[in-house]
Amino acid sequence: MKNVLEDVTCAGCCCVCDDIQVTTDGQQILEVQTTCPQGQAWFKESLQTESLLPLIKGVEASHAEAVTSAVGLIQKAQAPLIFGLAQSATDAQRAAVGLADQIGATIDTGASAATRALQQVGEATCTLGEVRSRADLIIYWGADALLANHCHRQSLSSGAKEIPRTILSMGIELSRSSEFVDKTISLEPQQELEAIWNLRAVLKGVDLAGKQPTGIDEDSLQELVALIQQSKYVVFFYGPDFKQGPLSHRKIEALSLLIQEIQANRRCHGISVPPAGETKGLENVLAWQTGYAASVNFASGYPRYSPGEYSANARLEQDEVDLCILVGANPLSGLTVNAQQRLARIPVVLIGPAMVELPNLHGFIPTAISGIHFPGSIYRFDGTPLPLRGYVSTTLSSEATVLAEIISLVKQPATH
Ligand code: SF4
């Protein structure tokens, strides 16, 4: 029998649209009413997930065997790392923190640079509802993919009252966005930090004494300053292209300080945008559970935070991990190329709804998808938690259930 569900949430990207109509027969999804190709692909994943089988060293195994094998590896490991969870539901993220605590692991998110910066200087942020209702200048900085996302643009214009606003796109590569924006400003590669400092200086009325600004041309800088000064409420969406490079945490710090300074005269907020296909949340869950939002190490029996030492990339690049447990659909996002190469030297266990080709994959435990097979909750990129529904039956467990199973078994003594 056909069942039509209204207002279903999609966890296919950080926008977490919650207005989608899905038709099912209880066993599988028959139709998804969205024009978003990425959303269609996310709902379709549920068809492939059902055919995934647990593996141990590439050989098919039962679920119990794959879990037992993972537990054996964990019990032998001295320095395990838990990573991924970028597209996972809150209950899985919470279970992963519990497992890290239980086994003395390091746990990190792909967003640790942003977390590090915002811990230093604080974050002035808001919800998308506020942006939709009040913002009259929206600046997309290195967030081209978000700007090109039809669902996101529609969500900002669906309010009762249309707000006259200016849309500005800034960054190094501005390929996709020009048709949707009122103005684009190109910045010099590697000089975005300098551009922010120039902007802060001019907004504060500092006389640059005829010096050419760095990272941004003079006309664009003056135009940007004028736009900000004419606006009542400015919002920066800063995306993955802005957060790249070795100085990414410094850029985020500088932007956050700029936002605080603009607030002296008008409302101004910033919202960090994750890369395509990712959602947010692990940093929130880590912060509740441990007091720290990223790069947490439990080796001493209590949580310790040190971004230079306990970030997943640092641990892997310095060969300080002897087992990696990857969780979720997109578990490598946020790892550097070097860190990914180091995964070939250590055993890796993958727990998630999709297979990822890895050179040293010891075990794969397939899971169902929260939001299709299981209910739960997930964070939208503005930090708003939204409910997920489960409406299709499955023979697979959720990520949270698999992690809980491992926690209960890992407490027992090793059998080999
Ligand atoms: S924009 Fe993102 S959340 Fe919305 S339907 Fe597309 S993939 Fe899903």
Coordinates of C-alpha atoms and ligand atoms in Angstrom, one line a residue:
M1 CA 0.0 0.0 0.0
K2 CA 1.3 3.4 -0.9
N3 CA 2.1 5.8 1.9
V4 CA 2.6 9.5 1.2
L5 CA 4.7 11.3 3.8
E6 CA 4.8 15.1 4.0
D7 CA 7.6 17.3 5.4
V8 CA 10.2 14.6 5.4
T9 CA 13.7 15.7 6.3
C10 CA 16.6 15.2 3.9
A11 CA 20.1 14.7 5.4
G12 CA 21.8 14.8 2.0
C13 CA 23.7 18.1 2.8
C14 CA 24.0 20.8 5.4
C15 CA 20.8 22.5 4.3
V16 CA 18.7 19.7 5.9
C17 CA 15.6 20.6 4.0
D18 CA 12.5 19.4 5.9
D19 CA 9.7 20.0 3.4
I20 CA 10.1 17.0 1.1
Q21 CA 7.2 14.7 0.0
V22 CA 8.2 11.0 -0.1
T23 CA 6.0 8.1 -1.3
T24 CA 6.8 4.6 0.0
D25 CA 5.3 1.2 0.1
G26 CA 6.8 0.6 3.6
Q27 CA 9.6 -1.5 2.0
Q28 CA 11.2 1.0 -0.2
I29 CA 11.0 4.6 -1.5
L30 CA 8.8 4.9 -4.6
E31 CA 9.0 8.6 -5.3
V32 CA 10.7 11.7 -3.9
Q33 CA 9.3 15.2 -4.6
T34 CA 12.3 17.4 -4.8
T35 CA 14.1 19.1 -7.7
C36 CA 17.4 18.8 -5.9
P37 CA 19.6 16.1 -7.6
Q38 CA 21.7 15.7 -4.5
G39 CA 18.6 15.1 -2.4
Q40 CA 17.3 12.5 -4.9
A41 CA 20.6 10.7 -4.7
W42 CA 20.6 10.7 -0.9
F43 CA 17.1 9.1 -0.8
K44 CA 18.2 6.6 -3.5
E45 CA 21.1 5.5 -1.3
S46 CA 18.6 3.5 0.7
L47 CA 18.2 1.1 -2.2
Q48 CA 21.9 0.3 -2.4
T49 CA 22.4 0.1 1.4
E50 CA 20.2 -2.9 1.7
S51 CA 22.4 -5.0 -0.6
L52 CA 25.6 -4.2 1.4
L53 CA 27.2 -7.1 3.2
P54 CA 29.6 -7.1 6.2
L55 CA 33.2 -7.8 5.2
I56 CA 36.3 -9.0 7.0
K57 CA 39.5 -8.4 4.9
G58 CA 37.3 -8.3 1.8
V59 CA 35.5 -11.6 2.5
E60 CA 31.8 -11.7 3.3
A61 CA 31.0 -12.3 6.9
S62 CA 28.0 -12.2 9.2
H63 CA 27.2 -9.0 11.1
A64 CA 28.2 -10.7 14.4
E65 CA 31.5 -11.9 12.9
A66 CA 32.3 -8.4 11.6
V67 CA 31.5 -6.8 15.0
T68 CA 33.5 -9.4 16.9
S69 CA 36.5 -8.9 14.5
A70 CA 36.3 -5.1 15.1
V71 CA 36.1 -5.6 18.8
G72 CA 39.3 -7.9 18.7
L73 CA 41.2 -5.1 16.8
I74 CA 40.0 -2.5 19.3
Q75 CA 41.1 -4.5 22.3
K76 CA 44.6 -4.8 20.8
A77 CA 44.9 -1.2 19.8
Q78 CA 47.0 1.2 21.9
A79 CA 46.1 4.4 20.1
P80 CA 42.8 4.2 18.2
L81 CA 41.2 7.1 16.3
I82 CA 37.5 7.6 15.6
F83 CA 36.8 9.9 12.7
G84 CA 34.0 10.7 10.2
L85 CA 30.4 11.2 11.4
A86 CA 30.0 14.2 9.2
Q87 CA 26.6 12.9 7.9
S88 CA 25.6 11.0 10.9
A89 CA 22.6 11.5 13.3
T90 CA 23.1 12.8 16.8
D91 CA 22.6 9.4 18.5
A92 CA 25.4 7.9 16.4
Q93 CA 27.7 10.9 17.3
R94 CA 26.9 10.4 20.9
A95 CA 27.6 6.7 20.8
A96 CA 30.9 7.4 19.0
V97 CA 32.0 9.7 21.8
G98 CA 31.0 6.9 24.3
L99 CA 33.1 4.4 22.4
A100 CA 36.1 6.8 22.3
D101 CA 35.7 7.3 26.1
Q102 CA 35.5 3.5 26.6
I103 CA 38.6 2.6 24.6
G104 CA 40.8 5.6 25.3
A105 CA 40.6 6.8 21.7
T106 CA 41.1 10.2 20.0
I107 CA 38.0 11.5 18.3
D108 CA 37.9 14.4 16.0
T109 CA 35.7 16.2 13.4
G110 CA 36.6 17.4 10.0
A111 CA 35.7 20.9 11.2
S112 CA 38.4 21.3 13.8
A113 CA 40.1 24.3 12.2
A114 CA 36.8 26.3 12.5
T115 CA 36.2 25.1 16.0
R116 CA 39.7 26.1 17.1
A117 CA 39.4 29.6 15.7
L118 CA 35.9 30.2 17.2
Q119 CA 37.1 28.9 20.6
Q120 CA 39.8 31.7 20.6
V121 CA 37.6 34.6 19.7
G122 CA 34.0 33.5 20.0
E123 CA 31.2 33.3 17.4
A124 CA 28.4 35.7 16.7
T125 CA 25.9 33.6 14.8
C126 CA 22.2 33.2 14.1
T127 CA 19.6 30.9 12.5
L128 CA 18.5 30.8 8.9
G129 CA 15.1 32.2 10.1
E130 CA 16.8 35.4 11.2
V131 CA 18.7 35.7 7.9
R132 CA 15.5 35.2 5.9
S133 CA 13.5 37.7 8.0
R134 CA 16.0 40.4 8.5
A135 CA 19.3 40.3 6.6
D136 CA 19.7 43.1 3.9
L137 CA 23.2 42.2 3.0
I138 CA 24.3 38.6 2.6
I139 CA 28.0 37.9 1.8
Y140 CA 28.9 34.4 0.6
W141 CA 32.6 34.0 1.1
G142 CA 34.1 30.9 -0.4
A143 CA 30.6 29.4 -0.3
D144 CA 29.8 29.1 -4.0
A145 CA 28.2 25.7 -3.7
L146 CA 25.7 26.9 -1.1
L147 CA 24.9 30.0 -3.2
A148 CA 24.3 27.7 -6.2
N149 CA 22.0 25.5 -4.2
H150 CA 18.4 26.1 -5.3
C151 CA 16.9 24.8 -2.1
H152 CA 19.0 27.1 0.0
R153 CA 18.1 30.2 -2.1
Q154 CA 14.4 29.3 -2.0
S155 CA 14.6 28.8 1.8
L156 CA 15.8 32.4 2.2
S157 CA 13.0 33.9 0.0
S158 CA 10.1 31.9 1.4
G159 CA 9.2 34.4 4.2
A160 CA 5.9 36.2 4.5
K161 CA 7.5 39.5 3.6
E162 CA 10.1 39.9 0.9
I163 CA 13.2 41.7 2.2
P164 CA 15.0 44.0 -0.2
R165 CA 18.6 42.8 0.0
T166 CA 22.0 42.7 -1.7
I167 CA 23.7 39.4 -2.4
L168 CA 27.5 39.5 -2.6
S169 CA 29.8 36.7 -3.5
M170 CA 33.5 36.9 -2.5
G171 CA 36.3 34.5 -3.0
I172 CA 39.1 33.2 -5.1
E173 CA 37.0 31.1 -7.5
L174 CA 33.6 32.5 -8.3
S175 CA 32.5 30.1 -11.1
R176 CA 29.0 29.1 -10.4
S177 CA 27.4 31.9 -8.5
S178 CA 27.4 35.0 -10.7
E179 CA 23.9 34.6 -12.1
F180 CA 22.4 34.8 -8.6
V181 CA 24.3 37.7 -7.1
D182 CA 24.2 41.5 -7.3
K183 CA 28.0 41.8 -7.0
T184 CA 31.1 39.6 -7.0
I185 CA 34.5 40.5 -5.5
S186 CA 37.5 38.4 -6.5
L187 CA 40.3 38.0 -4.0
E188 CA 43.9 37.2 -4.5
P189 CA 44.8 33.5 -3.7
Q190 CA 46.6 33.2 -0.3
Q191 CA 45.8 36.7 0.6
E192 CA 42.3 36.5 2.1
L193 CA 43.7 37.1 5.6
E194 CA 45.3 40.4 4.4
A195 CA 42.0 41.4 2.7
I196 CA 40.1 40.9 6.0
W197 CA 42.7 43.0 7.9
N198 CA 42.4 45.8 5.2
L199 CA 38.6 45.7 5.5
R200 CA 38.8 45.9 9.3
A201 CA 41.2 48.9 9.1
V202 CA 39.1 50.8 6.6
L203 CA 35.9 50.2 8.5
K204 CA 37.6 51.5 11.7
G205 CA 38.6 54.6 9.7
V206 CA 42.3 53.8 9.7
D207 CA 44.2 55.9 7.1
L208 CA 46.1 53.4 4.9
A209 CA 48.2 56.4 3.8
G210 CA 47.8 55.8 0.1
K211 CA 49.0 52.2 0.4
Q212 CA 47.4 49.7 -2.1
P213 CA 45.3 47.2 -0.1
T214 CA 46.6 43.6 -0.2
G215 CA 44.4 40.7 -1.4
I216 CA 41.6 42.9 -2.7
D217 CA 41.7 45.8 -5.2
E218 CA 41.0 49.4 -3.9
D219 CA 37.7 49.9 -5.7
S220 CA 36.3 46.6 -4.5
L221 CA 37.4 47.3 -0.9
Q222 CA 35.7 50.8 -0.9
E223 CA 32.5 49.3 -2.5
L224 CA 32.4 46.6 0.1
V225 CA 32.9 49.1 3.0
A226 CA 30.1 51.2 1.5
L227 CA 27.7 48.3 1.2
I228 CA 28.4 47.2 4.8
Q229 CA 27.9 50.8 6.1
Q230 CA 24.6 51.2 4.2
S231 CA 23.2 47.9 5.6
K232 CA 21.2 47.3 8.8
Y233 CA 21.9 43.5 9.1
V234 CA 24.9 41.8 7.5
V235 CA 25.4 38.0 7.4
F236 CA 28.5 36.2 6.2
F237 CA 28.2 32.6 5.0
Y238 CA 31.8 31.4 5.0
G239 CA 32.3 28.2 3.2
P240 CA 34.8 25.4 2.5
D241 CA 36.8 27.4 0.0
F242 CA 37.3 30.1 2.6
K243 CA 38.4 27.6 5.2
Q244 CA 41.1 26.0 3.2
G245 CA 44.9 26.2 3.6
P246 CA 47.3 26.1 6.6
L247 CA 46.1 29.5 7.9
S248 CA 42.4 28.6 7.8
H249 CA 41.9 29.0 11.6
R250 CA 43.6 32.4 11.4
K251 CA 41.2 33.5 8.6
I252 CA 38.2 32.3 10.6
E253 CA 39.5 34.1 13.7
A254 CA 40.0 37.3 11.6
L255 CA 36.5 37.1 10.1
S256 CA 35.0 36.5 13.5
L257 CA 36.7 39.6 14.8
L258 CA 35.5 41.6 11.8
I259 CA 31.9 40.5 12.5
Q260 CA 32.2 41.6 16.1
E261 CA 33.5 45.0 15.0
I262 CA 30.7 45.5 12.5
Q263 CA 28.3 44.7 15.3
A264 CA 29.3 47.9 17.0
N265 CA 27.1 49.8 14.6
R266 CA 24.7 47.3 13.0
R267 CA 23.7 43.7 13.4
C268 CA 26.1 41.2 11.9
H269 CA 26.5 37.4 12.1
G270 CA 28.5 34.7 10.5
I271 CA 27.5 31.1 9.7
S272 CA 30.1 28.5 8.9
V273 CA 29.1 26.3 5.9
P274 CA 30.5 22.7 5.7
P275 CA 31.7 21.1 2.5
A276 CA 29.1 19.6 0.0
G277 CA 27.5 16.4 1.4
E278 CA 28.3 17.1 5.0
T279 CA 26.1 18.2 7.9
K280 CA 27.1 19.5 11.3
G281 CA 26.6 18.3 14.8
L282 CA 29.6 16.3 16.1
E283 CA 31.2 19.5 17.5
N284 CA 28.0 20.1 19.5
V285 CA 27.8 16.6 20.7
L286 CA 31.5 16.5 21.7
A287 CA 31.1 19.8 23.5
W288 CA 28.1 18.5 25.6
Q289 CA 29.8 15.2 26.4
T290 CA 33.4 16.3 27.0
G291 CA 33.5 20.1 27.3
Y292 CA 35.6 20.3 24.1
A293 CA 34.2 20.6 20.5
A294 CA 37.0 18.8 18.5
S295 CA 40.3 17.0 18.8
V296 CA 39.6 15.1 22.0
N297 CA 41.8 12.4 23.4
F298 CA 40.6 9.9 26.1
A299 CA 44.0 8.0 26.5
S300 CA 44.4 9.2 30.1
G301 CA 40.8 8.1 31.1
Y302 CA 39.4 11.6 30.9
P303 CA 38.9 14.0 27.9
R304 CA 41.9 16.2 26.9
Y305 CA 41.9 18.8 24.2
S306 CA 44.9 19.8 22.2
P307 CA 44.2 20.8 18.5
G308 CA 47.9 20.6 17.5
E309 CA 48.3 17.2 19.1
Y310 CA 45.0 15.4 18.9
S311 CA 43.6 16.5 15.5
A312 CA 42.9 13.5 13.3
N313 CA 45.3 14.9 10.6
A314 CA 48.1 15.4 13.1
R315 CA 47.7 12.0 14.7
L316 CA 47.7 10.2 11.3
E317 CA 50.5 12.3 9.7
Q318 CA 52.7 11.6 12.7
D319 CA 52.0 7.9 12.7
E320 CA 50.4 8.0 16.2
V321 CA 47.4 5.9 15.4
D322 CA 47.4 2.1 15.2
L323 CA 43.7 1.6 14.4
C324 CA 41.2 3.9 12.7
I325 CA 37.4 3.5 13.1
L326 CA 35.6 5.5 10.4
V327 CA 31.9 6.1 10.9
G328 CA 29.3 7.5 8.5
A329 CA 28.6 7.9 4.8
N330 CA 31.4 10.4 4.0
P331 CA 34.1 9.4 6.5
L332 CA 37.2 10.8 4.8
S333 CA 36.0 14.4 4.5
G334 CA 38.3 16.7 6.4
L335 CA 41.4 14.4 6.2
T336 CA 44.4 15.7 4.3
V337 CA 45.9 13.7 1.4
N338 CA 48.9 12.8 3.7
A339 CA 46.6 11.6 6.5
Q340 CA 44.5 9.5 4.0
Q341 CA 47.7 7.9 2.7
R342 CA 48.7 6.9 6.3
L343 CA 45.4 4.9 6.5
A344 CA 47.1 2.4 4.2
R345 CA 49.6 1.5 7.0
I346 CA 47.1 0.7 9.8
P347 CA 43.9 -1.4 10.0
V348 CA 40.7 0.5 9.3
V349 CA 37.2 -0.5 10.4
L350 CA 34.4 1.2 8.5
I351 CA 30.9 1.5 10.0
G352 CA 28.4 3.2 7.7
P353 CA 25.7 3.1 5.0
A354 CA 28.1 3.2 2.1
M355 CA 31.3 1.3 1.1
V356 CA 34.5 3.3 0.7
E357 CA 37.4 1.9 -1.1
L358 CA 40.4 1.9 1.3
P359 CA 43.7 0.1 0.9
N360 CA 43.8 -1.5 4.4
L361 CA 40.1 -1.9 5.1
H362 CA 40.1 -4.7 7.7
G363 CA 36.4 -4.7 8.4
F364 CA 33.2 -3.2 7.0
I365 CA 29.9 -3.1 9.0
P366 CA 27.1 -1.8 6.9
T367 CA 24.4 0.3 8.6
A368 CA 21.0 1.6 7.7
I369 CA 20.4 5.4 7.2
S370 CA 19.0 7.6 9.9
G371 CA 16.3 9.7 8.3
I372 CA 15.1 6.9 6.0
H373 CA 15.3 3.6 8.0
F374 CA 15.6 5.0 11.6
P375 CA 14.3 8.2 13.3
G376 CA 16.7 10.6 15.0
S377 CA 17.9 14.1 14.8
I378 CA 20.5 16.0 12.8
Y379 CA 21.9 19.6 12.9
R380 CA 21.3 22.0 10.0
F381 CA 24.4 24.2 9.2
D382 CA 23.0 27.1 11.2
G383 CA 23.1 24.9 14.3
T384 CA 19.4 24.1 14.4
P385 CA 18.6 20.5 15.3
L386 CA 15.9 18.9 13.1
P387 CA 14.0 15.6 13.5
L388 CA 14.6 12.7 11.2
R389 CA 11.9 10.1 10.5
G390 CA 12.2 6.4 9.9
Y391 CA 9.7 5.1 7.4
V392 CA 11.3 2.2 5.4
S393 CA 11.9 -1.2 6.9
T394 CA 15.5 -2.6 7.0
T395 CA 17.4 -5.6 8.1
L396 CA 20.4 -3.5 9.0
S397 CA 21.2 -1.8 12.3
S398 CA 21.7 1.9 12.7
E399 CA 25.2 3.4 13.2
A400 CA 24.3 4.1 16.9
T401 CA 23.2 0.5 17.5
V402 CA 26.4 -0.9 16.0
L403 CA 28.6 1.4 18.1
A404 CA 26.6 0.5 21.2
E405 CA 27.1 -3.2 20.4
I406 CA 30.8 -2.7 20.1
I407 CA 30.9 -0.7 23.4
S408 CA 29.1 -3.6 25.2
L409 CA 31.5 -6.2 23.8
V410 CA 34.7 -4.3 24.2
K411 CA 34.2 -4.3 28.0
Q412 CA 34.6 -8.1 27.9
P413 CA 38.2 -9.6 27.9
A414 CA 39.8 -10.3 24.6
T415 CA 39.4 -13.9 23.4
H416 CA 42.5 -14.0 21.2
Ligands
SF4_1 S1 19.6 20.9 -0.6 FE1 20.6 19.3 0.6 S2 19.1 18.8 2.2 FE2 18.0 19.9 0.6 S3 17.2 18.3 -0.7 FE3 19.2 18.9 -1.6 S4 20.6 17.5 -0.6 FE4 18.7 17.4 0.6

